[in-house]
mmCIF file of C-alpha atoms and ligand atoms in Angstrom:
data_model
loop_
_atom_site.group_PDB
_atom_site.id
_atom_site.type_symbol
_atom_site.label_atom_id
_atom_site.label_comp_id
_atom_site.label_asym_id
_atom_site.label_seq_id
_atom_site.Cartn_x
_atom_site.Cartn_y
_atom_site.Cartn_z
ATOM 1 C CA MET A 1 9.498 1.890 11.227
ATOM 2 C CA ARG A 2 8.988 -1.538 9.792
ATOM 3 C CA LEU A 3 7.420 -2.411 6.465
ATOM 4 C CA SER A 4 5.405 -5.549 5.718
ATOM 5 C CA LEU A 5 4.643 -6.837 2.259
ATOM 6 C CA VAL A 6 1.691 -9.117 1.744
ATOM 7 C CA VAL A 7 1.828 -11.161 -1.441
ATOM 8 C CA PRO A 8 -0.964 -13.597 -2.341
ATOM 9 C CA CYS A 9 0.290 -16.319 -4.680
ATOM 10 C CA TYR A 10 -1.723 -18.824 -6.611
ATOM 11 C CA ASN A 11 0.229 -21.010 -9.035
ATOM 12 C CA GLU A 12 3.027 -18.501 -9.471
ATOM 13 C CA VAL A 13 5.973 -20.912 -9.500
ATOM 14 C CA GLU A 14 7.257 -19.459 -12.770
ATOM 15 C CA VAL A 15 7.601 -15.897 -11.582
ATOM 16 C CA ILE A 16 7.932 -16.137 -7.826
ATOM 17 C CA SER A 17 11.721 -16.201 -7.608
ATOM 18 C CA ARG A 18 12.027 -13.430 -10.189
ATOM 19 C CA PHE A 19 9.481 -11.445 -8.231
ATOM 20 C CA HIS A 20 11.302 -12.040 -4.962
ATOM 21 C CA GLN A 21 14.565 -10.903 -6.459
ATOM 22 C CA ALA A 22 13.087 -7.727 -7.906
ATOM 23 C CA LEU A 23 11.353 -6.970 -4.635
ATOM 24 C CA GLY A 24 14.471 -7.692 -2.570
ATOM 25 C CA GLN A 25 16.526 -5.296 -4.701
ATOM 26 C CA GLU A 26 13.995 -2.556 -4.304
ATOM 27 C CA LEU A 27 13.688 -3.055 -0.551
ATOM 28 C CA ALA A 28 17.442 -3.090 -0.122
ATOM 29 C CA ALA A 29 17.613 0.232 -1.946
ATOM 30 C CA ILE A 30 14.945 1.658 0.351
ATOM 31 C CA GLY A 31 16.918 0.484 3.364
ATOM 32 C CA ARG A 32 14.144 -0.032 5.919
ATOM 33 C CA ALA A 33 13.430 -3.042 8.104
ATOM 34 C CA TYR A 34 10.941 -5.280 6.345
ATOM 35 C CA GLU A 35 9.247 -8.649 6.227
ATOM 36 C CA ILE A 36 7.573 -10.335 3.275
ATOM 37 C CA VAL A 37 4.478 -12.403 3.995
ATOM 38 C CA TYR A 38 3.784 -14.747 1.085
ATOM 39 C CA VAL A 39 0.403 -16.424 1.145
ATOM 40 C CA ASP A 40 0.186 -19.578 -0.945
ATOM 41 C CA ASP A 41 -3.475 -19.861 -1.830
ATOM 42 C CA GLY A 42 -3.558 -23.637 -2.324
ATOM 43 C CA SER A 43 -1.334 -23.667 -5.404
ATOM 44 C CA THR A 44 -0.979 -26.954 -7.265
ATOM 45 C CA ASP A 45 2.222 -26.174 -9.146
ATOM 46 C CA GLY A 46 4.988 -26.196 -6.537
ATOM 47 C CA THR A 47 4.635 -22.583 -5.444
ATOM 48 C CA LEU A 48 4.767 -23.739 -1.824
ATOM 49 C CA ASP A 49 8.095 -25.538 -2.341
ATOM 50 C CA ALA A 50 9.457 -22.409 -3.957
ATOM 51 C CA LEU A 51 8.323 -20.341 -0.971
ATOM 52 C CA VAL A 52 9.913 -22.774 1.487
ATOM 53 C CA ARG A 53 13.183 -22.441 -0.423
ATOM 54 C CA LEU A 54 12.931 -18.652 -0.402
ATOM 55 C CA ALA A 55 12.282 -18.725 3.351
ATOM 56 C CA ASP A 56 15.301 -20.959 3.936
ATOM 57 C CA ALA A 57 17.533 -18.546 2.078
ATOM 58 C CA ASP A 58 16.060 -15.276 3.341
ATOM 59 C CA PRO A 59 15.096 -14.674 6.982
ATOM 60 C CA SER A 60 12.744 -11.838 6.039
ATOM 61 C CA VAL A 61 10.458 -14.292 4.237
ATOM 62 C CA ARG A 62 7.450 -15.567 6.095
ATOM 63 C CA TYR A 63 4.881 -17.733 4.412
ATOM 64 C CA LEU A 64 1.439 -19.164 4.965
ATOM 65 C CA SER A 65 -0.033 -21.961 2.932
ATOM 66 C CA PHE A 66 -3.741 -22.743 2.614
ATOM 67 C CA SER A 67 -5.229 -26.227 2.538
ATOM 68 C CA ARG A 68 -6.861 -25.419 -0.810
ATOM 69 C CA ASN A 69 -7.595 -22.465 -3.047
ATOM 70 C CA PHE A 70 -9.672 -20.018 -1.016
ATOM 71 C CA GLY A 71 -9.379 -17.037 -3.341
ATOM 72 C CA LYS A 72 -7.328 -13.876 -3.337
ATOM 73 C CA GLU A 73 -9.576 -12.077 -0.851
ATOM 74 C CA SER A 74 -8.913 -14.743 1.776
ATOM 75 C CA ALA A 75 -5.215 -14.767 0.988
ATOM 76 C CA MET A 76 -5.021 -11.004 1.520
ATOM 77 C CA LEU A 77 -6.924 -11.279 4.777
ATOM 78 C CA ALA A 78 -4.542 -13.944 6.066
ATOM 79 C CA GLY A 79 -1.534 -11.875 5.073
ATOM 80 C CA LEU A 80 -2.909 -8.793 6.817
ATOM 81 C CA ARG A 81 -3.615 -10.769 9.965
ATOM 82 C CA TYR A 82 -0.033 -11.986 10.207
ATOM 83 C CA ALA A 83 1.730 -8.851 9.011
ATOM 84 C CA THR A 84 3.422 -7.042 11.891
ATOM 85 C CA GLY A 85 4.692 -3.903 10.170
ATOM 86 C CA ASP A 86 3.781 -0.285 10.848
ATOM 87 C CA ALA A 87 2.834 -0.075 7.202
ATOM 88 C CA VAL A 88 1.710 -2.882 4.921
ATOM 89 C CA VAL A 89 1.949 -3.012 1.138
ATOM 90 C CA ILE A 90 -0.281 -5.513 -0.670
ATOM 91 C CA MET A 91 0.962 -6.586 -4.079
ATOM 92 C CA ASP A 92 0.532 -9.321 -6.686
ATOM 93 C CA ALA A 93 3.223 -11.922 -7.224
ATOM 94 C CA ASP A 94 3.002 -11.863 -11.017
ATOM 95 C CA LEU A 95 5.094 -8.688 -11.464
ATOM 96 C CA GLN A 96 2.078 -6.701 -12.629
ATOM 97 C CA HIS A 97 2.569 -4.480 -9.606
ATOM 98 C CA PRO A 98 5.991 -2.872 -10.097
ATOM 99 C CA PRO A 99 8.117 -2.992 -6.909
ATOM 100 C CA GLU A 100 9.682 0.339 -7.977
ATOM 101 C CA LEU A 101 6.551 2.063 -6.721
ATOM 102 C CA ILE A 102 7.057 1.011 -3.094
ATOM 103 C CA GLY A 103 9.495 3.853 -2.441
ATOM 104 C CA ARG A 104 6.949 6.383 -3.633
ATOM 105 C CA MET A 105 4.260 4.789 -1.482
ATOM 106 C CA LEU A 106 6.481 5.023 1.564
ATOM 107 C CA ALA A 107 7.181 8.678 0.884
ATOM 108 C CA GLU A 108 3.434 9.384 0.841
ATOM 109 C CA TYR A 109 2.986 7.314 3.996
ATOM 110 C CA GLU A 110 5.571 9.451 5.692
ATOM 111 C CA ARG A 111 3.670 12.565 4.668
ATOM 112 C CA GLY A 112 0.861 11.158 6.797
ATOM 113 C CA PHE A 113 -1.372 9.194 4.461
ATOM 114 C CA ASP A 114 -3.007 5.997 5.690
ATOM 115 C CA GLN A 115 -3.842 4.582 2.297
ATOM 116 C CA VAL A 116 -1.549 5.102 -0.650
ATOM 117 C CA ILE A 117 -3.299 3.727 -3.693
ATOM 118 C CA ALA A 118 -1.611 2.887 -6.967
ATOM 119 C CA ARG A 119 -4.047 3.142 -9.818
ATOM 120 C CA ARG A 120 -3.248 1.479 -13.109
ATOM 121 C CA THR A 121 -3.963 3.108 -16.417
ATOM 122 C CA ARG A 122 -5.902 1.076 -18.942
ATOM 123 C CA THR A 123 -3.153 1.116 -21.573
ATOM 124 C CA GLY A 124 -3.190 -2.135 -23.516
ATOM 125 C CA ASP A 125 -6.632 -3.229 -22.370
ATOM 126 C CA PRO A 126 -9.122 -4.164 -25.091
ATOM 127 C CA ALA A 127 -11.242 -1.136 -26.040
ATOM 128 C CA THR A 128 -14.549 -2.890 -25.362
ATOM 129 C CA ARG A 129 -13.431 -3.820 -21.882
ATOM 130 C CA THR A 130 -12.352 -0.262 -21.126
ATOM 131 C CA LEU A 131 -15.740 0.948 -22.312
ATOM 132 C CA PHE A 132 -17.604 -1.593 -20.189
ATOM 133 C CA ALA A 133 -15.501 -0.699 -17.169
ATOM 134 C CA ARG A 134 -16.177 3.023 -17.611
ATOM 135 C CA ALA A 135 -19.926 2.414 -17.857
ATOM 136 C CA TYR A 136 -19.890 0.083 -14.895
ATOM 137 C CA TYR A 137 -18.017 2.455 -12.595
ATOM 138 C CA TRP A 138 -20.223 5.336 -13.639
ATOM 139 C CA LEU A 139 -23.261 3.271 -12.699
ATOM 140 C CA ILE A 140 -21.923 1.864 -9.481
ATOM 141 C CA ASN A 141 -20.817 5.217 -8.173
ATOM 142 C CA LYS A 142 -24.316 6.566 -8.676
ATOM 143 C CA TRP A 143 -25.548 3.594 -6.746
ATOM 144 C CA ALA A 144 -23.228 2.203 -4.090
ATOM 145 C CA ASP A 145 -22.627 3.798 -0.725
ATOM 146 C CA VAL A 146 -18.868 3.751 -1.075
ATOM 147 C CA GLU A 147 -16.915 5.206 -3.967
ATOM 148 C CA LEU A 148 -15.240 2.644 -6.214
ATOM 149 C CA MET A 149 -12.719 3.740 -8.784
ATOM 150 C CA ASP A 150 -11.815 2.382 -12.174
ATOM 151 C CA GLY A 151 -8.298 0.927 -12.329
ATOM 152 C CA VAL A 152 -7.897 0.848 -8.575
ATOM 153 C CA GLY A 153 -7.087 -2.620 -7.329
ATOM 154 C CA ASP A 154 -5.462 -4.141 -4.311
ATOM 155 C CA PHE A 155 -2.018 -2.641 -4.934
ATOM 156 C CA ARG A 156 -1.697 -0.157 -2.076
ATOM 157 C CA LEU A 157 0.052 0.745 1.126
ATOM 158 C CA LEU A 158 -1.943 0.713 4.344
ATOM 159 C CA SER A 159 -0.941 2.241 7.646
ATOM 160 C CA ARG A 160 -1.231 0.159 10.801
ATOM 161 C CA ARG A 161 -4.520 1.744 11.785
ATOM 162 C CA ALA A 162 -5.946 1.181 8.308
ATOM 163 C CA VAL A 163 -4.975 -2.502 8.533
ATOM 164 C CA ASP A 164 -6.541 -2.747 11.969
ATOM 165 C CA GLY A 165 -9.676 -1.175 10.550
ATOM 166 C CA LEU A 166 -9.827 -3.740 7.768
ATOM 167 C CA LEU A 167 -9.373 -6.573 10.244
ATOM 168 C CA GLU A 168 -12.417 -5.373 12.127
ATOM 169 C CA LEU A 169 -14.507 -6.096 9.050
ATOM 170 C CA ASN A 170 -14.899 -9.788 9.484
ATOM 171 C CA GLU A 171 -17.474 -10.499 6.812
ATOM 172 C CA TYR A 172 -17.346 -13.706 4.853
ATOM 173 C CA ASN A 173 -18.126 -12.198 1.462
ATOM 174 C CA ARG A 174 -15.147 -9.945 1.109
ATOM 175 C CA PHE A 175 -15.373 -7.425 -1.701
ATOM 176 C CA SER A 176 -12.062 -5.794 -0.910
ATOM 177 C CA LYS A 177 -12.444 -2.862 -3.297
ATOM 178 C CA GLY A 178 -15.431 -1.848 -1.234
ATOM 179 C CA LEU A 179 -13.810 -2.659 2.114
ATOM 180 C CA PHE A 180 -10.824 -0.443 1.336
ATOM 181 C CA ALA A 181 -13.174 2.388 0.467
ATOM 182 C CA TRP A 182 -15.341 1.725 3.506
ATOM 183 C CA ILE A 183 -12.583 2.166 6.094
ATOM 184 C CA GLY A 184 -11.766 5.646 4.876
ATOM 185 C CA PHE A 185 -8.765 7.503 6.435
ATOM 186 C CA GLU A 186 -6.489 9.905 4.599
ATOM 187 C CA SER A 187 -5.976 8.444 1.162
ATOM 188 C CA ILE A 188 -3.887 9.487 -1.797
ATOM 189 C CA LEU A 189 -3.843 8.068 -5.264
ATOM 190 C CA PHE A 190 -1.230 8.020 -7.983
ATOM 191 C CA GLU A 191 -1.207 6.441 -11.412
ATOM 192 C CA TYR A 192 1.160 3.947 -12.934
ATOM 193 C CA GLU A 193 1.437 2.564 -16.420
ATOM 194 C CA ASN A 194 -0.469 -0.709 -16.792
ATOM 195 C CA VAL A 195 1.772 -3.782 -16.922
ATOM 196 C CA LYS A 196 0.490 -6.467 -19.242
ATOM 197 C CA PRO A 197 0.281 -10.024 -17.917
ATOM 198 C CA PRO A 198 2.770 -12.486 -19.430
ATOM 199 C CA PRO A 199 1.464 -13.513 -22.879
ATOM 200 C CA ASP A 200 1.255 -17.212 -22.012
ATOM 201 C CA ARG A 201 -0.905 -16.513 -19.022
ATOM 202 C CA LYS A 202 -4.649 -16.595 -19.284
ATOM 203 C CA SER A 203 -6.278 -13.847 -17.275
ATOM 204 C CA ARG A 204 -8.582 -15.191 -14.611
ATOM 205 C CA TRP A 205 -10.943 -12.381 -15.525
ATOM 206 C CA THR A 206 -13.153 -14.137 -18.010
ATOM 207 C CA PHE A 207 -16.257 -12.250 -19.066
ATOM 208 C CA ARG A 208 -18.342 -14.317 -16.703
ATOM 209 C CA ARG A 209 -16.102 -13.635 -13.714
ATOM 210 C CA LEU A 210 -16.154 -9.949 -14.484
ATOM 211 C CA LEU A 211 -19.940 -10.078 -14.613
ATOM 212 C CA GLU A 212 -20.115 -11.861 -11.264
ATOM 213 C CA TYR A 213 -17.624 -9.465 -9.743
ATOM 214 C CA GLY A 214 -19.761 -6.649 -11.063
ATOM 215 C CA PHE A 215 -22.832 -8.028 -9.315
ATOM 216 C CA ASP A 216 -20.829 -8.469 -6.122
ATOM 217 C CA GLY A 217 -19.895 -4.826 -6.278
ATOM 218 C CA LEU A 218 -23.506 -3.790 -6.769
ATOM 219 C CA LEU A 219 -24.852 -5.972 -3.992
ATOM 220 C CA SER A 220 -22.106 -5.950 -1.370
ATOM 221 C CA PHE A 221 -22.406 -2.421 -0.185
ATOM 222 C CA ASN A 222 -26.028 -1.433 -0.164
ATOM 223 C CA ASN A 223 -29.606 -2.572 -0.310
ATOM 224 C CA LYS A 224 -30.628 -0.280 -3.124
ATOM 225 C CA PRO A 225 -31.533 -3.126 -5.510
ATOM 226 C CA LEU A 226 -34.255 -4.081 -3.036
ATOM 227 C CA ARG A 227 -35.412 -0.483 -2.902
ATOM 228 C CA LEU A 228 -35.462 -0.475 -6.695
ATOM 229 C CA ALA A 229 -37.768 -3.503 -6.624
ATOM 230 C CA ILE A 230 -40.253 -1.520 -4.571
ATOM 231 C CA TYR A 231 -40.138 1.456 -6.928
ATOM 232 C CA VAL A 232 -40.539 -0.665 -10.052
ATOM 233 C CA GLY A 233 -43.410 -2.525 -8.406
ATOM 234 C CA LEU A 234 -45.156 0.745 -7.558
ATOM 235 C CA LEU A 235 -44.612 2.091 -11.052
ATOM 236 C CA LEU A 236 -46.052 -1.039 -12.663
ATOM 237 C CA THR A 237 -49.047 -0.990 -10.364
ATOM 238 C CA ALA A 238 -49.707 2.586 -11.407
ATOM 239 C CA VAL A 239 -49.370 1.706 -15.093
ATOM 240 C CA ALA A 240 -51.717 -1.278 -14.692
ATOM 241 C CA ALA A 241 -54.290 0.858 -12.878
ATOM 242 C CA GLY A 242 -54.102 3.515 -15.585
ATOM 243 C CA TYR A 243 -54.511 0.910 -18.298
ATOM 244 C CA ALA A 244 -57.526 -0.606 -16.521
ATOM 245 C CA VAL A 245 -59.229 2.792 -16.296
ATOM 246 C CA TRP A 246 -58.511 3.431 -19.961
ATOM 247 C CA VAL A 247 -60.018 0.071 -21.023
ATOM 248 C CA ILE A 248 -63.129 0.614 -18.929
ATOM 249 C CA VAL A 249 -63.661 4.139 -20.235
ATOM 250 C CA ALA A 250 -63.139 2.904 -23.814
ATOM 251 C CA ALA A 251 -65.653 0.114 -23.247
ATOM 252 C CA ILE A 252 -68.254 2.566 -21.920
ATOM 253 C CA LEU A 253 -67.740 5.031 -24.780
ATOM 254 C CA HIS A 254 -67.324 2.647 -27.737
ATOM 255 C CA GLY A 255 -68.816 -0.595 -26.501
ATOM 256 C CA VAL A 256 -66.805 -3.714 -25.633
ATOM 257 C CA GLU A 257 -64.109 -4.675 -28.086
ATOM 258 C CA MET A 258 -61.595 -7.530 -27.928
ATOM 259 C CA PRO A 259 -57.992 -6.345 -28.230
ATOM 260 C CA GLY A 260 -55.352 -8.755 -29.549
ATOM 261 C CA TYR A 261 -53.739 -11.341 -27.356
ATOM 262 C CA VAL A 262 -50.297 -9.799 -27.940
ATOM 263 C CA THR A 263 -50.837 -7.259 -25.171
ATOM 264 C CA LEU A 264 -51.815 -10.049 -22.843
ATOM 265 C CA ILE A 265 -48.825 -12.257 -23.601
ATOM 266 C CA ALA A 266 -46.433 -9.306 -23.399
ATOM 267 C CA ALA A 267 -47.817 -8.320 -20.018
ATOM 268 C CA ILE A 268 -47.617 -11.864 -18.642
ATOM 269 C CA THR A 269 -44.101 -12.603 -19.837
ATOM 270 C CA GLY A 270 -42.839 -9.137 -18.995
ATOM 271 C CA LEU A 271 -44.187 -9.272 -15.483
ATOM 272 C CA GLY A 272 -43.021 -12.872 -15.026
ATOM 273 C CA GLY A 273 -39.501 -11.907 -16.049
ATOM 274 C CA LEU A 274 -39.506 -8.915 -13.765
ATOM 275 C CA GLN A 275 -40.690 -10.997 -10.835
ATOM 276 C CA LEU A 276 -37.958 -13.561 -11.438
ATOM 277 C CA VAL A 277 -35.325 -10.818 -11.515
ATOM 278 C CA MET A 278 -36.576 -9.361 -8.260
ATOM 279 C CA LEU A 279 -36.710 -12.827 -6.685
ATOM 280 C CA GLY A 280 -33.123 -13.305 -7.833
ATOM 281 C CA VAL A 281 -32.105 -10.052 -6.171
ATOM 282 C CA ILE A 282 -33.757 -11.083 -2.905
ATOM 283 C CA GLY A 283 -32.179 -14.528 -3.244
ATOM 284 C CA GLU A 284 -28.742 -12.945 -3.613
ATOM 285 C CA TYR A 285 -29.131 -11.156 -0.323
ATOM 286 C CA ILE A 286 -30.465 -14.260 1.404
ATOM 287 C CA GLY A 287 -27.555 -16.272 0.007
ATOM 288 C CA ARG A 288 -25.160 -13.773 1.525
ATOM 289 C CA ILE A 289 -26.928 -13.979 4.865
ATOM 290 C CA TYR A 290 -26.707 -17.771 4.650
ATOM 291 C CA TYR A 291 -22.944 -17.693 4.230
ATOM 292 C CA GLU A 292 -22.441 -15.065 6.906
ATOM 293 C CA THR A 293 -24.477 -16.976 9.495
ATOM 294 C CA LYS A 294 -22.368 -20.103 9.066
ATOM 295 C CA LYS A 295 -19.416 -18.122 10.408
ATOM 296 C CA ARG A 296 -16.937 -20.367 8.692
ATOM 297 C CA PRO A 297 -13.280 -19.393 8.767
ATOM 298 C CA HIS A 298 -12.050 -17.609 5.648
ATOM 299 C CA TYR A 299 -9.316 -20.197 5.083
ATOM 300 C CA LEU A 300 -7.557 -23.169 6.649
ATOM 301 C CA LEU A 301 -3.808 -23.219 7.106
ATOM 302 C CA LYS A 302 -1.767 -26.175 5.977
ATOM 303 C CA GLN A 303 1.766 -25.014 6.565
ATOM 304 C CA THR A 304 3.636 -21.914 7.740
ATOM 305 C CA ASN A 305 6.969 -20.846 9.164
ATOM 306 C CA MET A 306 5.233 -18.528 11.620
ATOM 307 C CA ASP A 307 3.562 -19.235 14.899
ATOM 308 C CA PRO A 308 -0.092 -19.723 13.918
ATOM 309 C CA ALA A 309 -1.136 -18.150 17.218
ATOM 310 C CA GLU A 310 0.663 -14.940 16.211
ATOM 311 C CA ARG A 311 -2.123 -13.650 14.071
ATOM 312 C CA LEU A 312 -3.962 -10.462 14.766
ATOM 313 C CA GLU A 313 -7.594 -11.510 14.986
ATOM 314 C CA LYS A 314 -8.751 -8.111 16.163
ATOM 315 C CA PRO A 315 -6.933 -4.826 16.376
ATOM 316 C CA PRO A 316 -5.332 -3.881 19.696
ATOM 317 C CA ALA A 317 -7.682 -2.819 22.462
ATOM 318 C CA PRO A 318 -7.718 0.946 23.167
ATOM 319 C CA ASP A 319 -5.699 0.419 26.343
ATOM 320 C CA GLY A 320 -2.836 -0.806 24.212
ATOM 321 C CA ARG A 321 -3.186 -4.485 24.984
ATOM 322 C CA THR A 322 -3.296 -6.593 21.883
ATOM 323 C CA THR A 323 -5.003 -9.853 21.137
ATOM 324 C CA ARG A 324 -1.990 -11.051 19.199
ATOM 325 C CA GLY A 325 -0.667 -14.345 20.440
ATOM 326 C CA ARG A 326 -3.796 -15.263 22.321
HETATM 327 N N1 LIG B 401 -4.306 -15.073 -6.557
HETATM 328 C C1 LIG B 401 -4.595 -15.743 -5.369
HETATM 329 N N2 LIG B 401 -5.656 -16.612 -5.345
HETATM 330 C C2 LIG B 401 -6.445 -16.825 -6.417
HETATM 331 C C3 LIG B 401 -6.165 -16.111 -7.613
HETATM 332 C C4 LIG B 401 -5.091 -15.241 -7.642
HETATM 333 O O1 LIG B 401 -3.906 -15.579 -4.368
HETATM 334 O O2 LIG B 401 -7.375 -17.625 -6.323
HETATM 335 C C5 LIG B 401 -3.159 -14.127 -6.593
HETATM 336 C C6 LIG B 401 -2.222 -14.334 -7.764
HETATM 337 O O3 LIG B 401 -1.205 -15.256 -7.462
HETATM 338 C C7 LIG B 401 -1.667 -12.940 -7.983
HETATM 339 C C8 LIG B 401 -2.833 -12.045 -7.577
HETATM 340 O O4 LIG B 401 -3.676 -12.841 -6.745
HETATM 341 O O5 LIG B 401 -0.567 -12.683 -7.131
HETATM 342 C C9 LIG B 401 -3.583 -11.523 -8.780
HETATM 343 O O6 LIG B 401 -4.020 -12.597 -9.567
HETATM 344 P P1 LIG B 401 -4.070 -12.541 -11.144
HETATM 345 O O7 LIG B 401 -2.789 -12.042 -11.696
HETATM 346 O O8 LIG B 401 -4.546 -13.881 -11.610
HETATM 347 O O9 LIG B 401 -5.245 -11.500 -11.358
HETATM 348 P P2 LIG B 401 -5.258 -10.174 -12.243
HETATM 349 O O10 LIG B 401 -3.869 -9.611 -12.281
HETATM 350 O O11 LIG B 401 -5.737 -10.613 -13.574
HETATM 351 O O12 LIG B 401 -6.207 -9.303 -11.513
HETATM 352 MG MG1 LIG B 402 -2.093 -10.429 -12.550
#
């Protein structure tokens, strides 16, 4: 069997050679045939030059470079399309995904699992963030159609058929946590101790990005927010009808009285806010449709040491023919 590693890299010039060395050592110890597919996601710091040097020195290195920063989801997709192995491990270039775990992943793969998922503990994370994450995952698992798990990221091994399954999902808005869960197959999960990012490195997960990612998770895999809009609308209509009856009955029994304007203002602003939220939810879905209908490519290639025609656009046809190299 042959192992592929897919490594998205965005401005990783400081760690990339250290990463490559650590990975190389581990893979040598494992002693299987392998290739490493580095995907430079439009780095501006010389990561591409570093990758070219690595490729010159090491024939197992293959690299792709994007014309600009397209995001990690696109980088992973590109890597998966070009990976040729029977099993593919996706990992970060910043040494937060310990290469020592690859051996264990392979062992599980050999026991027959299609997805071997490494789940990080939350050691060292700020307490508030852990709390938020717990609440969020509790909520989303009540809600979404696929199960998403706290601490589970992109660090995992995928069998060939799992990769082929992922490649069939060609959507533009790629919420990979959900995609991985969507494809299914035999999965197994193990935990590893969280590795802190280097202290000089700012996490790209600002509060705002986390919030947006959270919304993506809520909206990418179901249409329940729209359903919720209907329920809330029905509930409010019922409340309004009840209130109207109450006012009329009170007027008949006690004569007409003029209640304060506070009720009125509260009702107007409350309803206005609610309508805006619901419009926003609908807008989110329309925005997604807008991007999907454009059918733009997920990325543009600038440079590679592979044959650009060698990518796997679609999984092999059932008769064994493949579309690779078309
Ligand atoms: N990355 C990427 N494109 C981006 C941002 C990040 O390819 O636009 C890569 C990055 O080089 C790293 C991995 O994705 O290998 C995870 O990124 P990062 O460490 O910034 O995220 P975190 O560990 O905080 O989730
Ligand atoms: Mg990281």
